[in-house]
Coordinates of C-alpha atoms in Angstrom, one line a residue:
M1 CA 0.0 0.0 0.0
I2 CA 1.4 3.4 -0.9
M3 CA 1.7 5.7 2.0
S4 CA 0.8 9.4 1.9
T5 CA 4.3 10.6 2.6
P6 CA 7.1 9.3 0.3
A7 CA 10.2 8.0 1.8
L8 CA 12.1 10.1 -0.7
Y9 CA 10.8 13.2 -2.6
L10 CA 12.7 15.4 -5.0
H11 CA 10.9 18.7 -5.5
K12 CA 11.8 20.9 -8.5
V13 CA 15.5 19.9 -8.2
E14 CA 18.0 21.8 -10.4
R15 CA 21.7 21.0 -10.9
R16 CA 24.1 22.5 -13.3
F17 CA 27.8 22.5 -13.9
Q18 CA 30.2 24.7 -15.9
E19 CA 31.8 22.9 -18.9
A20 CA 34.3 24.9 -21.1
G21 CA 32.8 28.1 -19.6
E22 CA 29.2 27.1 -20.6
P23 CA 26.5 26.0 -18.2
L24 CA 25.6 22.3 -18.4
E25 CA 22.2 21.6 -17.0
I26 CA 21.8 18.1 -15.6
L27 CA 18.5 18.5 -13.8
R28 CA 15.9 21.1 -14.6
G29 CA 13.1 21.1 -12.0
A30 CA 13.1 17.4 -11.6
E31 CA 10.3 15.8 -9.6
F32 CA 10.3 12.3 -8.2
S33 CA 8.5 10.4 -5.4
L34 CA 9.6 7.0 -4.0
W35 CA 7.5 5.1 -1.4
A36 CA 8.3 2.5 1.2
G37 CA 8.5 -1.0 -0.2
Q38 CA 9.0 0.2 -3.8
S39 CA 12.0 -0.7 -6.1
V40 CA 12.5 1.7 -8.9
A41 CA 15.0 1.3 -11.8
L42 CA 16.8 4.4 -13.0
V43 CA 17.8 3.7 -16.6
A44 CA 19.6 6.3 -18.7
P45 CA 22.6 6.5 -21.0
S46 CA 26.1 7.1 -19.5
G47 CA 26.6 10.8 -19.0
A48 CA 22.9 11.6 -18.6
G49 CA 23.3 12.4 -14.9
K50 CA 22.3 9.2 -13.0
S51 CA 25.1 9.5 -10.5
T52 CA 24.5 13.2 -10.0
L53 CA 20.8 12.4 -9.3
L54 CA 21.8 9.6 -6.8
H55 CA 24.3 11.9 -5.1
I56 CA 21.6 14.6 -4.6
A57 CA 19.0 12.2 -3.5
G58 CA 21.5 10.8 -1.0
L59 CA 22.4 14.2 0.4
L60 CA 26.0 13.9 -0.9
E61 CA 25.5 17.0 -3.1
R62 CA 23.3 20.0 -2.7
P63 CA 21.0 20.9 -5.6
D64 CA 21.3 24.4 -7.1
A65 CA 17.5 24.8 -6.5
G66 CA 14.6 22.8 -5.2
D67 CA 14.6 20.5 -2.3
V68 CA 15.1 16.8 -1.3
L69 CA 12.7 15.5 1.4
V70 CA 13.6 12.3 3.3
E71 CA 10.8 10.8 5.3
G72 CA 9.0 14.2 4.9
Q73 CA 11.9 16.2 6.2
C74 CA 13.1 19.1 4.0
T75 CA 16.8 19.1 3.7
R76 CA 17.7 22.3 1.7
Q77 CA 18.1 24.5 4.8
M78 CA 19.9 21.8 6.9
N79 CA 23.5 22.4 7.9
D80 CA 26.1 19.8 7.0
A81 CA 26.0 18.1 10.4
A82 CA 22.2 17.6 10.2
R83 CA 22.4 16.3 6.6
T84 CA 25.2 13.9 7.6
A85 CA 23.1 12.6 10.6
L86 CA 20.0 12.1 8.4
R87 CA 22.1 10.4 5.7
R88 CA 23.7 8.1 8.2
N89 CA 20.5 7.1 9.8
S90 CA 18.0 7.1 6.9
I91 CA 19.9 6.4 3.6
G92 CA 21.9 3.4 2.6
F93 CA 24.3 3.3 -0.4
V94 CA 25.4 0.4 -2.7
Y95 CA 28.0 1.1 -5.4
Q96 CA 29.2 -0.8 -8.5
F97 CA 32.4 -1.6 -6.5
H98 CA 31.8 -3.0 -3.1
H99 CA 34.2 -0.6 -1.2
L100 CA 34.5 -3.1 1.7
L101 CA 37.3 -2.5 4.1
P102 CA 39.9 -5.2 3.3
E103 CA 41.4 -5.5 6.7
F104 CA 38.1 -6.5 8.3
S105 CA 35.9 -9.6 7.9
A106 CA 32.5 -9.5 6.3
L107 CA 30.9 -9.5 9.7
E108 CA 33.0 -6.6 10.9
N109 CA 32.3 -4.6 7.8
I110 CA 28.6 -4.8 8.6
M111 CA 29.1 -4.1 12.3
L112 CA 31.2 -0.9 11.8
P113 CA 28.4 1.5 10.6
Q114 CA 26.2 0.3 13.5
M115 CA 28.9 0.9 16.1
I116 CA 29.6 4.4 14.6
R117 CA 25.9 5.1 15.1
G118 CA 26.2 4.1 18.7
L119 CA 25.2 0.5 19.0
T120 CA 27.1 -1.8 21.3
R121 CA 29.4 -4.4 19.8
A122 CA 27.0 -7.2 20.8
E123 CA 24.0 -5.4 19.2
A124 CA 25.9 -4.7 16.0
Q125 CA 27.1 -8.3 15.8
G126 CA 23.7 -9.7 16.3
R127 CA 22.2 -7.5 13.5
A128 CA 25.1 -8.3 11.2
E129 CA 24.8 -12.1 11.7
Q130 CA 21.0 -11.8 11.0
L131 CA 21.7 -10.0 7.7
L132 CA 24.4 -12.4 6.6
D133 CA 22.1 -15.3 7.4
Y134 CA 19.3 -13.7 5.4
L135 CA 21.5 -13.2 2.4
G136 CA 22.9 -16.7 2.5
L137 CA 26.3 -15.8 3.8
K138 CA 26.2 -17.1 7.3
A139 CA 29.2 -19.4 6.8
R140 CA 31.3 -16.5 5.2
G141 CA 31.0 -14.0 8.0
R142 CA 34.6 -14.5 9.3
H143 CA 36.1 -14.2 5.8
R144 CA 37.8 -11.0 4.6
P145 CA 36.7 -9.4 1.3
S146 CA 39.6 -10.9 -0.6
E147 CA 38.4 -14.4 0.3
L148 CA 34.9 -13.8 -1.0
S149 CA 33.6 -14.1 -4.6
G150 CA 32.4 -11.0 -6.4
G151 CA 28.8 -11.8 -5.7
E152 CA 29.5 -12.5 -2.1
Q153 CA 31.3 -9.2 -1.7
Q154 CA 28.4 -7.3 -3.2
R155 CA 25.9 -9.0 -0.9
V156 CA 28.0 -8.0 2.0
A157 CA 28.0 -4.5 0.7
I158 CA 24.2 -4.6 0.5
A159 CA 24.0 -5.9 4.1
R160 CA 26.3 -3.1 5.3
A161 CA 24.1 -0.5 3.5
V162 CA 21.0 -1.6 5.3
A163 CA 22.6 -2.4 8.7
N164 CA 21.4 0.8 10.3
G165 CA 17.8 0.2 9.1
P166 CA 17.5 3.1 6.6
S167 CA 14.3 4.0 4.9
V168 CA 15.9 4.6 1.6
L169 CA 18.4 2.5 -0.4
L170 CA 20.3 4.1 -3.3
A171 CA 22.3 1.8 -5.6
D172 CA 24.5 2.8 -8.5
E173 CA 25.0 -0.1 -10.9
P174 CA 25.2 -2.6 -8.1
T175 CA 25.5 -5.6 -10.5
G176 CA 27.6 -3.8 -13.1
N177 CA 30.8 -5.7 -12.3
L178 CA 29.2 -9.1 -12.2
D179 CA 28.6 -11.8 -14.7
P180 CA 24.9 -12.3 -15.7
K181 CA 24.3 -15.3 -13.4
T182 CA 25.9 -13.7 -10.4
A183 CA 24.2 -10.4 -11.1
D184 CA 20.8 -12.2 -11.1
H185 CA 21.6 -13.8 -7.8
V186 CA 22.7 -10.5 -6.2
F187 CA 19.6 -8.7 -7.6
A188 CA 17.3 -11.3 -6.3
A189 CA 18.9 -10.9 -2.8
L190 CA 18.5 -7.1 -3.0
T191 CA 14.9 -7.1 -4.1
A192 CA 14.0 -9.7 -1.4
L193 CA 15.5 -7.5 1.2
V194 CA 13.5 -4.5 -0.1
Q195 CA 10.3 -6.5 0.2
A196 CA 11.1 -7.9 3.6
T197 CA 12.1 -4.6 5.2
G198 CA 9.9 -2.1 3.4
L199 CA 12.8 -0.2 2.1
A200 CA 12.4 2.3 -0.7
A201 CA 15.0 1.5 -3.3
L202 CA 16.2 3.6 -6.3
I203 CA 18.6 1.5 -8.4
A204 CA 20.6 2.8 -11.4
T205 CA 21.2 0.0 -13.9
H206 CA 22.0 -0.6 -17.5
N207 CA 20.5 -4.1 -17.3
M208 CA 17.0 -3.9 -18.8
D209 CA 16.2 -7.4 -17.8
L210 CA 16.7 -6.5 -14.1
A211 CA 14.9 -3.2 -14.6
A212 CA 11.9 -5.0 -15.9
R213 CA 11.5 -6.9 -12.7
M214 CA 11.3 -3.7 -10.5
D215 CA 8.1 -2.0 -9.5
R216 CA 8.7 1.1 -11.6
R217 CA 11.2 2.4 -14.2
V218 CA 12.3 6.0 -14.7
T219 CA 14.8 7.8 -16.9
L220 CA 16.4 11.2 -17.3
R221 CA 15.1 13.2 -20.3
G222 CA 15.7 16.9 -20.8
G223 CA 16.7 17.3 -17.2
L224 CA 13.5 15.8 -15.9
I225 CA 12.8 12.4 -14.3
V226 CA 10.3 10.6 -16.6
E227 CA 8.3 7.5 -15.9
L228 CA 8.7 4.6 -18.4
A229 CA 6.1 2.1 -19.2

């Protein structure tokens, strides 16, 4: 059921850069709503601004105009500390490369963001073990990233992204470095997690087969976010 307040709402967002002295407009009053429990595919050509959109939605960049609302909270007037706190507690990120810390085990990689947030080691470990079990990695928790396959590394990265119980998950080509079979397995784990937890997920991908399996598909066209059939 769609709730009245989106987990993520972009309101008339504008973003432009200077290129060779000329303004390059990436977003021109973009509007977008994402509700809890939804998975939305963001499909667009390279250079269209997918990463910029995800960075703005994830409060890593500020828009030039407009606002980003997370769980109904306007963020445009927030200072950096408030934005960081909201991002840490309410938004999870998954990238094309897993970015796991190599000196720590899979379990420890998932525990760290929870302990930074203030959970005890025991609490963080319990949550991390639950996530690894859910993602089929219970037996791999003590292994370091170099001892895991590419698909296992990315599933650990997904677990780390949701360890703090965010309401929004943003993923930038999360299966882009994987072979088709492994990509399908990782995607299935990701969508199952979205459905089980009620996450709102925006996933940038070039894989149209995977995009077709999500609840909605959007693209960037003329600086706007456009719904696809």
